[in-house]
Amino acid sequence: MLDIFKFKKDSQKEFVLDINKIPAHIAIIMDGNGRWAKKRKLPRSMGHKAGVETIRKIVKESKRLGVGYLTLYAFSTENWKRPKDELSTLMQLLVLYLKKEVDELNKNGVKINVLGDISKFPIECQNELKRAVKITSENVDINLNLALNYGGRDELVRAVKLIANDLEKQKIKNEDINEELISNYIYTKGMPDPDLIIRPSGEKRLSNFLLWQCAYSEFWYSDIAWPDFTKEDLQKAIFDYQNRDRRFGGIK
Ligand code: FPP
């Protein structure tokens, strides 16, 4: 067993991650930035800024552990309801993150993908995202999916429209429609479904995240706010996942 897969759990017992059972796809709902800031009497923007630091650490650790796909829920179709200044902070942080990190991510073999419709984002944001996707497009070590203006229902509405369009143009037939075909009309086309969905910060809901893809995902919740989430928390979540009995509706 490689040393990097040995960790201390609760600072007491050592626990060992199984190198052969690292989830192929981990998806994270990065929650709690606002409450983290409020608790420290800081503006919410500082919570989001601290959240970006956590992203850096978690991408690095996910790659080190051999996770193939890391999906981060960064902005939902419902997040437009937030005050204008918070929206602008989030867009600015995204641009800053990409400007600062893309070269390093590229060197580290990270391939950036966008899940969601970014056409409503400020043009600078769209351009940085397109640039990041292009620069990193040949990388194979880890896929970093940024879910931006993403909603599970919106994704399915979009897929239905695309399918209807292809039916009309007779590119596909009614009898071609099955689960595999639908999976090819959504943003995660060609990617494995998430094995593990992590939501820090105490809430236990899915919030319109990956509704089609999470049919058999394992969930892991914790009370830690996203800015305080560490690589050890990621390891704990994976350890917990590795000890689940996944039956996919069957019997063992
Ligand atoms: C949830 O916390 C967090 C978000 C809605 C935004 C997450 C975005 C970032 C961390 C920064 C930008 C993204 C990238 C990829 C650089 P919340 O505000 O809902 O927290 P609360 O529930 O405590 O209010």
CSV table of C-alpha atoms and ligand atoms in Angstrom, one decimal:
chain,number,residue,atom,x,y,z
A,1,MET,CA,0.0,0.0,0.0
A,2,LEU,CA,1.4,3.4,-1.0
A,3,ASP,CA,2.0,5.8,1.9
A,4,ILE,CA,-0.1,8.5,0.3
A,5,PHE,CA,-3.1,6.4,0.9
A,6,LYS,CA,-2.5,6.2,4.7
A,7,PHE,CA,-4.2,8.9,6.8
A,8,LYS,CA,-5.0,9.5,10.4
A,9,LYS,CA,-8.7,9.5,11.1
A,10,ASP,CA,-9.9,11.7,14.0
A,11,SER,CA,-6.2,12.0,15.0
A,12,GLN,CA,-6.4,8.5,16.5
A,13,LYS,CA,-6.6,5.5,14.3
A,14,GLU,CA,-4.9,5.3,11.0
A,15,PHE,CA,-7.1,4.6,8.0
A,16,VAL,CA,-6.0,3.4,4.6
A,17,LEU,CA,-7.6,4.4,1.4
A,18,ASP,CA,-8.0,1.6,-1.2
A,19,ILE,CA,-6.1,2.7,-4.3
A,20,ASN,CA,-8.3,0.5,-6.4
A,21,LYS,CA,-11.5,2.0,-5.1
A,22,ILE,CA,-10.9,5.8,-5.6
A,23,PRO,CA,-14.2,7.2,-7.0
A,24,ALA,CA,-13.9,7.9,-10.7
A,25,HIS,CA,-16.1,11.0,-10.3
A,26,ILE,CA,-16.6,13.2,-7.3
A,27,ALA,CA,-19.0,16.1,-7.4
A,28,ILE,CA,-19.1,18.8,-4.7
A,29,ILE,CA,-21.7,21.3,-3.7
A,30,MET,CA,-19.5,24.0,-2.4
A,31,ASP,CA,-21.8,25.4,0.3
A,32,GLY,CA,-21.4,27.6,3.4
A,33,ASN,CA,-19.2,30.5,2.1
A,34,GLY,CA,-21.7,33.1,3.3
A,35,ARG,CA,-22.2,31.6,6.7
A,36,TRP,CA,-18.5,31.2,7.2
A,37,ALA,CA,-18.0,34.9,6.5
A,38,LYS,CA,-20.9,36.0,8.7
A,39,LYS,CA,-19.6,34.0,11.6
A,40,ARG,CA,-16.4,36.0,11.3
A,41,LYS,CA,-18.2,39.3,10.9
A,42,LEU,CA,-16.8,39.5,7.4
A,43,PRO,CA,-18.6,40.4,4.1
A,44,ARG,CA,-19.9,37.4,2.2
A,45,SER,CA,-17.4,38.2,-0.6
A,46,MET,CA,-14.6,37.1,1.8
A,47,GLY,CA,-16.3,33.8,2.3
A,48,HIS,CA,-16.3,33.2,-1.5
A,49,LYS,CA,-12.7,34.3,-1.6
A,50,ALA,CA,-11.8,31.8,1.0
A,51,GLY,CA,-13.9,29.2,-0.9
A,52,VAL,CA,-11.6,29.7,-3.9
A,53,GLU,CA,-8.6,28.8,-1.7
A,54,THR,CA,-10.3,25.5,-0.9
A,55,ILE,CA,-10.9,24.8,-4.6
A,56,ARG,CA,-7.1,25.1,-5.1
A,57,LYS,CA,-6.4,22.5,-2.4
A,58,ILE,CA,-9.1,20.1,-3.3
A,59,VAL,CA,-8.3,20.0,-7.0
A,60,LYS,CA,-4.6,19.3,-6.1
A,61,GLU,CA,-5.6,16.5,-3.7
A,62,SER,CA,-8.1,15.0,-6.0
A,63,LYS,CA,-5.5,14.7,-8.7
A,64,ARG,CA,-3.0,13.2,-6.3
A,65,LEU,CA,-5.5,10.6,-5.2
A,66,GLY,CA,-6.3,9.6,-8.8
A,67,VAL,CA,-9.8,11.0,-9.1
A,68,GLY,CA,-10.7,11.1,-12.8
A,69,TYR,CA,-13.5,13.8,-12.7
A,70,LEU,CA,-14.1,16.5,-10.1
A,71,THR,CA,-17.3,18.5,-10.6
A,72,LEU,CA,-17.7,21.7,-8.6
A,73,TYR,CA,-21.1,23.4,-8.3
A,74,ALA,CA,-19.9,27.0,-8.6
A,75,PHE,CA,-23.1,28.8,-9.8
A,76,SER,CA,-26.6,27.5,-10.1
A,77,THR,CA,-29.4,28.6,-12.4
A,78,GLU,CA,-31.1,29.8,-9.2
A,79,ASN,CA,-28.1,31.9,-7.9
A,80,TRP,CA,-29.1,34.8,-10.2
A,81,LYS,CA,-31.6,35.7,-7.4
A,82,ARG,CA,-28.6,37.0,-5.3
A,83,PRO,CA,-27.8,40.7,-4.9
A,84,LYS,CA,-26.0,42.3,-7.8
A,85,ASP,CA,-22.8,43.0,-5.9
A,86,GLU,CA,-22.6,39.3,-4.8
A,87,LEU,CA,-23.1,38.2,-8.4
A,88,SER,CA,-20.4,40.6,-9.5
A,89,THR,CA,-18.0,39.3,-6.8
A,90,LEU,CA,-18.5,35.7,-7.9
A,91,MET,CA,-17.9,36.5,-11.6
A,92,GLN,CA,-14.7,38.5,-10.6
A,93,LEU,CA,-13.4,35.7,-8.5
A,94,LEU,CA,-14.0,33.2,-11.4
A,95,VAL,CA,-12.0,35.5,-13.8
A,96,LEU,CA,-9.2,36.0,-11.2
A,97,TYR,CA,-9.0,32.2,-10.5
A,98,LEU,CA,-8.8,31.4,-14.2
A,99,LYS,CA,-6.3,34.1,-15.0
A,100,LYS,CA,-4.1,33.1,-12.0
A,101,GLU,CA,-4.4,29.3,-12.1
A,102,VAL,CA,-4.9,28.1,-15.7
A,103,ASP,CA,-1.2,27.8,-16.6
A,104,GLU,CA,-0.5,25.9,-13.4
A,105,LEU,CA,-3.6,23.7,-13.9
A,106,ASN,CA,-2.5,23.1,-17.4
A,107,LYS,CA,1.0,22.0,-16.3
A,108,ASN,CA,-0.6,19.6,-13.8
A,109,GLY,CA,-2.6,17.9,-16.5
A,110,VAL,CA,-6.0,19.3,-15.5
A,111,LYS,CA,-8.6,19.5,-18.2
A,112,ILE,CA,-11.2,22.1,-17.6
A,113,ASN,CA,-14.8,21.6,-18.8
A,114,VAL,CA,-17.8,23.8,-18.3
A,115,LEU,CA,-21.3,22.4,-17.4
A,116,GLY,CA,-24.0,24.9,-18.0
A,117,ASP,CA,-25.0,27.8,-20.2
A,118,ILE,CA,-22.4,30.6,-19.7
A,119,SER,CA,-23.8,32.8,-22.4
A,120,LYS,CA,-25.4,35.1,-19.7
A,121,PHE,CA,-22.1,35.6,-18.0
A,122,PRO,CA,-20.1,38.8,-18.5
A,123,ILE,CA,-18.0,38.6,-21.7
A,124,GLU,CA,-14.7,38.7,-19.9
A,125,CYS,CA,-15.8,35.7,-17.9
A,126,GLN,CA,-17.0,33.8,-21.0
A,127,ASN,CA,-13.7,34.6,-22.7
A,128,GLU,CA,-11.5,33.4,-19.8
A,129,LEU,CA,-13.6,30.2,-19.6
A,130,LYS,CA,-13.3,29.5,-23.3
A,131,ARG,CA,-9.6,30.2,-23.1
A,132,ALA,CA,-9.2,27.8,-20.1
A,133,VAL,CA,-11.1,25.0,-21.8
A,134,LYS,CA,-9.1,25.4,-25.0
A,135,ILE,CA,-5.6,25.6,-23.3
A,136,THR,CA,-6.3,22.5,-21.2
A,137,SER,CA,-8.3,20.5,-23.8
A,138,GLU,CA,-5.5,17.9,-24.4
A,139,ASN,CA,-5.0,17.1,-20.7
A,140,VAL,CA,-5.9,13.7,-19.3
A,141,ASP,CA,-4.8,13.5,-15.7
A,142,ILE,CA,-8.0,14.9,-14.2
A,143,ASN,CA,-11.2,16.6,-15.5
A,144,LEU,CA,-12.2,19.6,-13.6
A,145,ASN,CA,-15.9,20.3,-14.4
A,146,LEU,CA,-17.1,23.8,-13.4
A,147,ALA,CA,-20.9,23.8,-13.1
A,148,LEU,CA,-21.7,27.4,-14.0
A,149,ASN,CA,-25.3,28.7,-14.5
A,150,TYR,CA,-26.0,25.0,-14.2
A,151,GLY,CA,-29.3,23.5,-13.1
A,152,GLY,CA,-30.3,19.8,-13.4
A,153,ARG,CA,-33.8,20.7,-14.6
A,154,ASP,CA,-32.5,23.2,-17.0
A,155,GLU,CA,-30.0,20.6,-18.4
A,156,LEU,CA,-32.9,18.2,-19.0
A,157,VAL,CA,-35.1,20.8,-20.7
A,158,ARG,CA,-32.1,21.6,-22.9
A,159,ALA,CA,-31.6,17.9,-23.7
A,160,VAL,CA,-35.3,17.4,-24.6
A,161,LYS,CA,-35.2,20.4,-27.0
A,162,LEU,CA,-32.0,19.0,-28.6
A,163,ILE,CA,-33.5,15.5,-29.0
A,164,ALA,CA,-36.8,17.0,-30.4
A,165,ASN,CA,-34.7,18.9,-32.9
A,166,ASP,CA,-32.8,15.8,-34.0
A,167,LEU,CA,-36.1,13.9,-34.3
A,168,GLU,CA,-37.5,16.6,-36.5
A,169,LYS,CA,-34.4,16.5,-38.7
A,170,GLN,CA,-34.6,12.7,-38.7
A,171,LYS,CA,-31.1,12.4,-37.3
A,172,ILE,CA,-32.6,10.0,-34.8
A,173,LYS,CA,-35.7,7.8,-34.5
A,174,ASN,CA,-38.2,7.5,-31.7
A,175,GLU,CA,-37.0,4.0,-30.9
A,176,ASP,CA,-33.4,5.3,-30.5
A,177,ILE,CA,-34.4,7.1,-27.4
A,178,ASN,CA,-33.1,5.3,-24.3
A,179,GLU,CA,-31.0,6.2,-21.2
A,180,GLU,CA,-27.7,6.0,-23.1
A,181,LEU,CA,-29.0,8.5,-25.7
A,182,ILE,CA,-30.2,10.9,-23.1
A,183,SER,CA,-26.8,10.7,-21.4
A,184,ASN,CA,-25.3,11.9,-24.7
A,185,TYR,CA,-27.5,15.0,-24.8
A,186,ILE,CA,-26.5,16.4,-21.4
A,187,TYR,CA,-23.5,18.4,-20.4
A,188,THR,CA,-21.7,15.4,-18.9
A,189,LYS,CA,-21.7,13.5,-22.2
A,190,GLY,CA,-19.0,10.8,-22.2
A,191,MET,CA,-18.3,11.2,-18.5
A,192,PRO,CA,-19.0,8.6,-15.8
A,193,ASP,CA,-21.9,9.4,-13.4
A,194,PRO,CA,-20.7,10.8,-10.1
A,195,ASP,CA,-19.8,8.0,-7.6
A,196,LEU,CA,-19.7,10.4,-4.7
A,197,ILE,CA,-21.5,13.7,-4.1
A,198,ILE,CA,-20.1,15.8,-1.2
A,199,ARG,CA,-22.0,18.6,0.4
A,200,PRO,CA,-20.4,20.4,3.3
A,201,SER,CA,-22.0,23.0,5.5
A,202,GLY,CA,-24.9,21.1,7.1
A,203,GLU,CA,-27.5,21.2,4.4
A,204,LYS,CA,-28.8,17.8,3.2
A,205,ARG,CA,-30.3,18.5,-0.2
A,206,LEU,CA,-29.3,18.2,-3.8
A,207,SER,CA,-30.3,21.8,-4.9
A,208,ASN,CA,-30.9,20.9,-8.6
A,209,PHE,CA,-27.5,19.4,-9.0
A,210,LEU,CA,-26.8,16.6,-11.5
A,211,LEU,CA,-30.4,15.2,-11.3
A,212,TRP,CA,-30.0,12.7,-14.1
A,213,GLN,CA,-26.5,11.7,-13.2
A,214,CYS,CA,-26.9,11.1,-9.5
A,215,ALA,CA,-29.3,8.1,-9.8
A,216,TYR,CA,-26.8,5.8,-8.0
A,217,SER,CA,-24.4,8.3,-6.4
A,218,GLU,CA,-23.3,7.9,-2.8
A,219,PHE,CA,-23.9,11.1,-0.7
A,220,TRP,CA,-21.6,12.5,2.0
A,221,TYR,CA,-22.5,15.4,4.1
A,222,SER,CA,-20.7,17.3,6.8
A,223,ASP,CA,-21.1,20.4,8.9
A,224,ILE,CA,-17.8,21.9,7.9
A,225,ALA,CA,-18.2,25.1,5.8
A,226,TRP,CA,-16.6,25.0,2.4
A,227,PRO,CA,-13.8,27.5,3.2
A,228,ASP,CA,-12.8,25.2,6.1
A,229,PHE,CA,-13.0,22.0,4.1
A,230,THR,CA,-9.6,20.3,3.9
A,231,LYS,CA,-7.9,17.6,2.0
A,232,GLU,CA,-8.3,15.4,5.1
A,233,ASP,CA,-12.1,15.9,4.8
A,234,LEU,CA,-11.9,14.8,1.2
A,235,GLN,CA,-9.9,11.7,2.3
A,236,LYS,CA,-12.5,11.0,5.0
A,237,ALA,CA,-15.4,11.3,2.5
A,238,ILE,CA,-13.6,8.8,0.2
A,239,PHE,CA,-12.8,6.4,3.0
A,240,ASP,CA,-16.5,6.5,4.0
A,241,TYR,CA,-17.5,5.9,0.3
A,242,GLN,CA,-15.1,3.0,0.1
A,243,ASN,CA,-16.9,1.3,3.0
A,244,ARG,CA,-20.4,1.6,1.5
A,245,ASP,CA,-22.2,-1.4,-0.1
A,246,ARG,CA,-23.1,-0.3,-3.6
A,247,ARG,CA,-25.7,-2.6,-5.0
A,248,PHE,CA,-27.2,-0.5,-7.8
A,249,GLY,CA,-30.6,-2.1,-7.1
A,250,GLY,CA,-29.3,-5.6,-7.2
A,251,ILE,CA,-28.4,-8.1,-4.5
A,252,LYS,CA,-25.0,-9.2,-3.4
B,1,FPP,C1,-22.2,28.6,-1.8
B,1,FPP,O1,-22.1,29.3,-0.6
B,1,FPP,C2,-21.3,29.0,-2.8
B,1,FPP,C3,-21.6,29.6,-4.0
B,1,FPP,C4,-22.9,29.8,-4.4
B,1,FPP,C5,-20.5,30.0,-4.9
B,1,FPP,C6,-19.3,29.2,-5.0
B,1,FPP,C7,-18.3,30.0,-5.8
B,1,FPP,C8,-17.0,30.1,-5.4
B,1,FPP,C9,-16.3,29.4,-4.3
B,1,FPP,C10,-16.1,31.1,-6.2
B,1,FPP,C11,-16.1,31.1,-7.7
B,1,FPP,C12,-15.9,29.9,-8.4
B,1,FPP,C13,-14.8,29.4,-9.0
B,1,FPP,C14,-14.9,28.1,-9.7
B,1,FPP,C15,-13.5,30.1,-8.9
B,1,FPP,P1,-23.3,30.2,-0.1
B,1,FPP,O2,-23.0,31.6,-0.6
B,1,FPP,O3,-24.6,29.7,-0.6
B,1,FPP,O4,-23.1,30.1,1.4
B,1,FPP,P2,-24.3,30.2,2.5
B,1,FPP,O5,-25.3,29.1,2.3
B,1,FPP,O6,-23.5,30.1,3.8
B,1,FPP,O7,-24.9,31.6,2.3
